[in-house]
């Protein structure tokens, strides 16, 4: 079974731009969660989508948004990029999400650099 | 508000010996705990988990111990192998909340 895939793997943007990251979950998984990893803050939860609905949200500003499609693929969008948004963005999928205690499986991440 | 803490940023252990990684949490509502391993330029890989109704779970060389009264869990790796050199993250969740909270990670280096 293929794992979680994320595209692109690397991205360089400038301040003020917007960016869209993509995540394809493991086949059959309906929950997709997004995390931001930075050296200073570690791994922080952004949001979780299940059946095209946002089920949970972390403490991030409204510039961070996401969506999920009917095939469970998910996209994350960051608008008006700031230098502090430079990070590794990780996507994780699970069968039903952590509400059911399902294990989350992570993709390789997208490394975003904001100049 | 860091609810999951890994106080040791790094750990060096000899090949063949036991690695013990520690994790403390503050939220008594957490009921599910996991350990992930992460290599550079890769996403975290799930290692082992434990539910709050248990105090020990074992999978091959990996054993996780949970002490609910102390709000502490640990991961034991026996025997340690060079391929175990990675960053290890402890994570916890409240199943009703549906999101994982991660510790800052512990860098493990296994030396020959």
Coordinates of C-alpha atoms in Angstrom, one line a residue:
Chain A
X1 CA 0.0 0.0 0.0
X2 CA 1.4 3.4 -0.9
X3 CA 2.1 5.8 2.0
X4 CA 1.1 9.3 2.4
X5 CA 2.4 11.6 -0.3
X6 CA 2.9 15.3 -0.2
X7 CA 3.7 17.7 -3.0
X8 CA 5.7 19.7 -3.5
X9 CA 8.6 18.5 -1.3
X10 CA 10.3 21.9 -1.4
X11 CA 9.0 25.4 -2.0
X12 CA 10.5 28.8 -1.8
X13 CA 8.2 31.9 -1.6
X14 CA 8.5 35.5 -0.7
X15 CA 6.7 37.4 2.0
X16 CA 3.2 38.4 1.1
X17 CA 2.7 35.5 -1.4
X18 CA 0.3 32.6 -0.8
X19 CA 1.1 28.9 -1.1
X20 CA -0.9 25.7 -1.5
X21 CA 0.4 22.4 -0.3
X22 CA -1.1 19.0 -1.3
X23 CA -1.5 15.7 0.6
X24 CA -2.7 12.4 -0.7
X25 CA -3.6 10.0 2.2
X26 CA -3.1 6.3 2.4
X27 CA -5.8 4.6 0.4
X28 CA -8.9 4.0 2.5
X29 CA -7.9 6.6 5.1
X30 CA -10.6 9.3 5.6
X31 CA -8.9 11.5 8.1
X32 CA -6.1 14.0 7.2
X33 CA -4.3 16.1 9.7
X34 CA -1.8 18.9 9.1
X35 CA 1.2 19.8 11.4
X36 CA 3.8 22.5 11.3
X37 CA 7.3 21.7 12.5
X38 CA 9.8 24.4 13.4
X39 CA 13.0 24.2 15.4
X40 CA 11.6 26.5 18.1
X41 CA 8.0 25.2 18.4
X42 CA 8.4 21.6 17.5
X43 CA 5.4 19.8 15.9
X44 CA 2.2 21.8 16.2
X45 CA -1.2 20.7 15.1
X46 CA -2.9 22.9 12.4
X47 CA -6.2 21.1 11.6
X48 CA -7.9 17.8 10.9
X49 CA -10.2 17.0 8.1
X50 CA -12.6 14.1 7.9
X51 CA -15.1 13.5 5.2
X52 CA -14.5 16.9 3.7
X53 CA -15.2 18.7 7.0
X54 CA -12.8 20.4 9.3
X55 CA -13.2 18.5 12.5
X56 CA -10.5 20.1 14.6
X57 CA -8.4 23.2 14.6
X58 CA -5.1 24.2 16.3
X59 CA -4.1 27.7 17.4
X60 CA -3.0 29.2 14.1
X61 CA -4.2 32.5 12.5
X62 CA -6.9 32.5 9.8
X63 CA -4.2 32.8 7.1
X64 CA -3.8 29.1 7.5
X65 CA -6.7 27.2 5.9
X66 CA -7.4 23.8 4.4
X67 CA -9.9 21.7 2.6
X68 CA -10.5 18.0 1.8
X69 CA -11.9 16.6 -1.3
X70 CA -14.3 13.7 -1.8
X71 CA -11.4 11.3 -2.5
X72 CA -9.9 12.3 0.9
X73 CA -7.0 14.3 -0.7
X74 CA -6.3 17.5 1.2
X75 CA -4.8 20.8 0.5
X76 CA -3.5 23.4 2.9
X77 CA -3.3 27.1 2.0
X78 CA -1.3 29.8 3.6
X79 CA -2.0 33.4 2.5
X80 CA 0.1 36.5 3.0
X81 CA 3.2 34.6 3.9
X82 CA 5.4 35.7 6.7
X83 CA 9.1 34.9 7.4
X84 CA 7.9 32.9 10.5
X85 CA 5.9 30.6 8.3
X86 CA 9.1 28.9 7.1
X87 CA 8.8 25.4 8.4
X88 CA 8.3 21.7 7.5
X89 CA 4.6 21.1 6.9
X90 CA 3.6 17.5 7.6
X91 CA 0.4 15.7 6.6
X92 CA -0.8 12.6 8.4
X93 CA -3.6 10.3 7.6
X94 CA -5.6 7.7 9.6
X95 CA -8.6 5.6 9.1
X96 CA -11.0 7.5 11.2
X97 CA -8.8 10.0 13.0
X98 CA -7.6 10.4 16.5
X99 CA -11.2 10.5 17.8
X100 CA -11.2 6.7 17.3
X101 CA -7.7 6.3 18.6
X102 CA -6.4 5.5 15.1
X103 CA -2.7 5.8 14.5
X104 CA -1.7 8.6 12.3
X105 CA 0.8 7.9 9.5
X106 CA 2.9 10.8 8.2
X107 CA 4.1 11.9 4.8
X108 CA 7.6 13.2 4.1
X109 CA 6.6 16.8 4.5
X110 CA 6.9 20.0 2.4
X111 CA 9.8 22.2 3.3
X112 CA 8.6 25.8 2.9
X113 CA 11.1 28.6 2.9
X114 CA 9.8 32.2 3.0
X115 CA 12.3 34.9 1.9
Chain B
X1 CA 1.2 25.8 26.6
X2 CA 3.5 22.7 26.3
X3 CA 1.4 19.8 27.7
X4 CA 3.8 17.1 26.5
X5 CA 7.5 17.5 27.5
X6 CA 10.6 15.6 26.6
X7 CA 13.2 17.1 28.9
X8 CA 16.2 15.4 27.4
X9 CA 17.1 16.9 24.0
X10 CA 19.7 14.2 23.3
X11 CA 20.8 10.7 24.3
X12 CA 23.9 8.8 23.4
X13 CA 23.9 5.0 23.9
X14 CA 26.2 2.2 22.9
X15 CA 25.1 -0.4 20.4
X16 CA 23.5 -3.4 22.1
X17 CA 22.6 -1.4 25.3
X18 CA 19.2 -0.2 26.4
X19 CA 17.9 3.2 25.3
X20 CA 15.4 4.8 27.7
X21 CA 13.5 7.9 26.5
X22 CA 11.3 9.8 28.9
X23 CA 8.2 11.9 28.4
X24 CA 6.0 13.8 30.9
X25 CA 2.6 15.3 30.3
X26 CA 0.4 17.7 32.3
X27 CA -3.1 17.0 31.0
X28 CA -4.7 14.2 32.9
X29 CA -7.4 14.0 30.2
X30 CA -4.9 12.5 27.7
X31 CA -5.9 8.9 27.1
X32 CA -3.8 7.8 24.2
X33 CA 0.0 8.0 23.9
X34 CA 2.3 7.3 21.0
X35 CA 6.0 7.3 20.1
X36 CA 7.3 8.3 16.7
X37 CA 10.7 8.2 15.2
X38 CA 12.0 10.7 12.7
X39 CA 14.9 10.7 10.3
X40 CA 16.1 14.0 8.7
X41 CA 14.1 15.0 5.6
X42 CA 11.4 12.4 6.4
X43 CA 8.1 12.5 8.1
X44 CA 7.7 10.8 11.6
X45 CA 7.2 7.1 11.6
X46 CA 4.9 5.5 14.0
X47 CA 6.6 3.2 16.5
X48 CA 4.3 2.1 19.3
X49 CA 1.3 3.3 21.2
X50 CA -0.4 2.7 24.5
X51 CA -3.9 3.4 25.8
X52 CA -4.4 4.9 29.2
X53 CA -6.1 1.7 30.4
X54 CA -2.7 -0.1 30.1
X55 CA 0.6 0.4 31.8
X56 CA 2.8 -1.5 29.4
X57 CA 2.9 -2.3 25.7
X58 CA 5.6 -4.3 23.9
X59 CA 6.4 -4.7 20.2
X60 CA 9.7 -6.4 19.4
X61 CA 12.6 -4.3 20.7
X62 CA 10.3 -1.5 21.7
X63 CA 8.4 -1.3 25.0
X64 CA 6.4 1.7 26.3
X65 CA 5.6 2.1 29.9
X66 CA 2.9 4.4 31.2
X67 CA 2.7 5.7 34.8
X68 CA -0.6 7.6 35.0
X69 CA -0.2 8.8 38.6
X70 CA 3.2 10.4 37.7
X71 CA 1.9 11.5 34.3
X72 CA 5.0 9.9 32.8
X73 CA 5.8 7.5 30.0
X74 CA 8.9 6.0 28.8
X75 CA 10.2 4.1 25.7
X76 CA 12.7 1.4 26.1
X77 CA 14.7 0.1 23.1
X78 CA 16.5 -3.1 23.7
X79 CA 19.0 -3.8 22.2
X80 CA 19.8 -0.5 20.6
X81 CA 21.1 -0.6 17.0
X82 CA 22.8 2.0 14.8
X83 CA 19.6 2.3 12.7
X84 CA 17.8 3.6 15.8
X85 CA 19.8 6.8 15.6
X86 CA 17.0 9.4 15.0
X87 CA 14.8 11.9 16.7
X88 CA 12.1 10.4 18.9
X89 CA 8.8 12.2 19.5
X90 CA 6.4 11.4 22.3
X91 CA 2.8 12.4 21.5
X92 CA -0.5 12.3 23.4
X93 CA -4.1 12.9 22.6
X94 CA -7.5 13.0 24.2
X95 CA -9.6 10.9 21.9
X96 CA -12.6 13.2 22.2
X97 CA -10.4 16.1 21.1
X98 CA -8.9 14.4 18.1
X99 CA -5.5 16.0 17.9
X100 CA -2.1 14.9 18.8
X101 CA 0.2 17.0 21.0
X102 CA 3.9 16.4 20.5
X103 CA 6.9 16.7 22.8
X104 CA 10.0 18.6 21.5
X105 CA 11.8 15.4 20.6
X106 CA 14.9 13.5 21.8
X107 CA 17.9 13.0 19.5
X108 CA 19.2 9.5 20.0
X109 CA 22.7 8.6 18.8
X110 CA 23.7 4.9 18.9
X111 CA 27.5 4.5 18.8
X112 CA 29.3 1.3 17.8

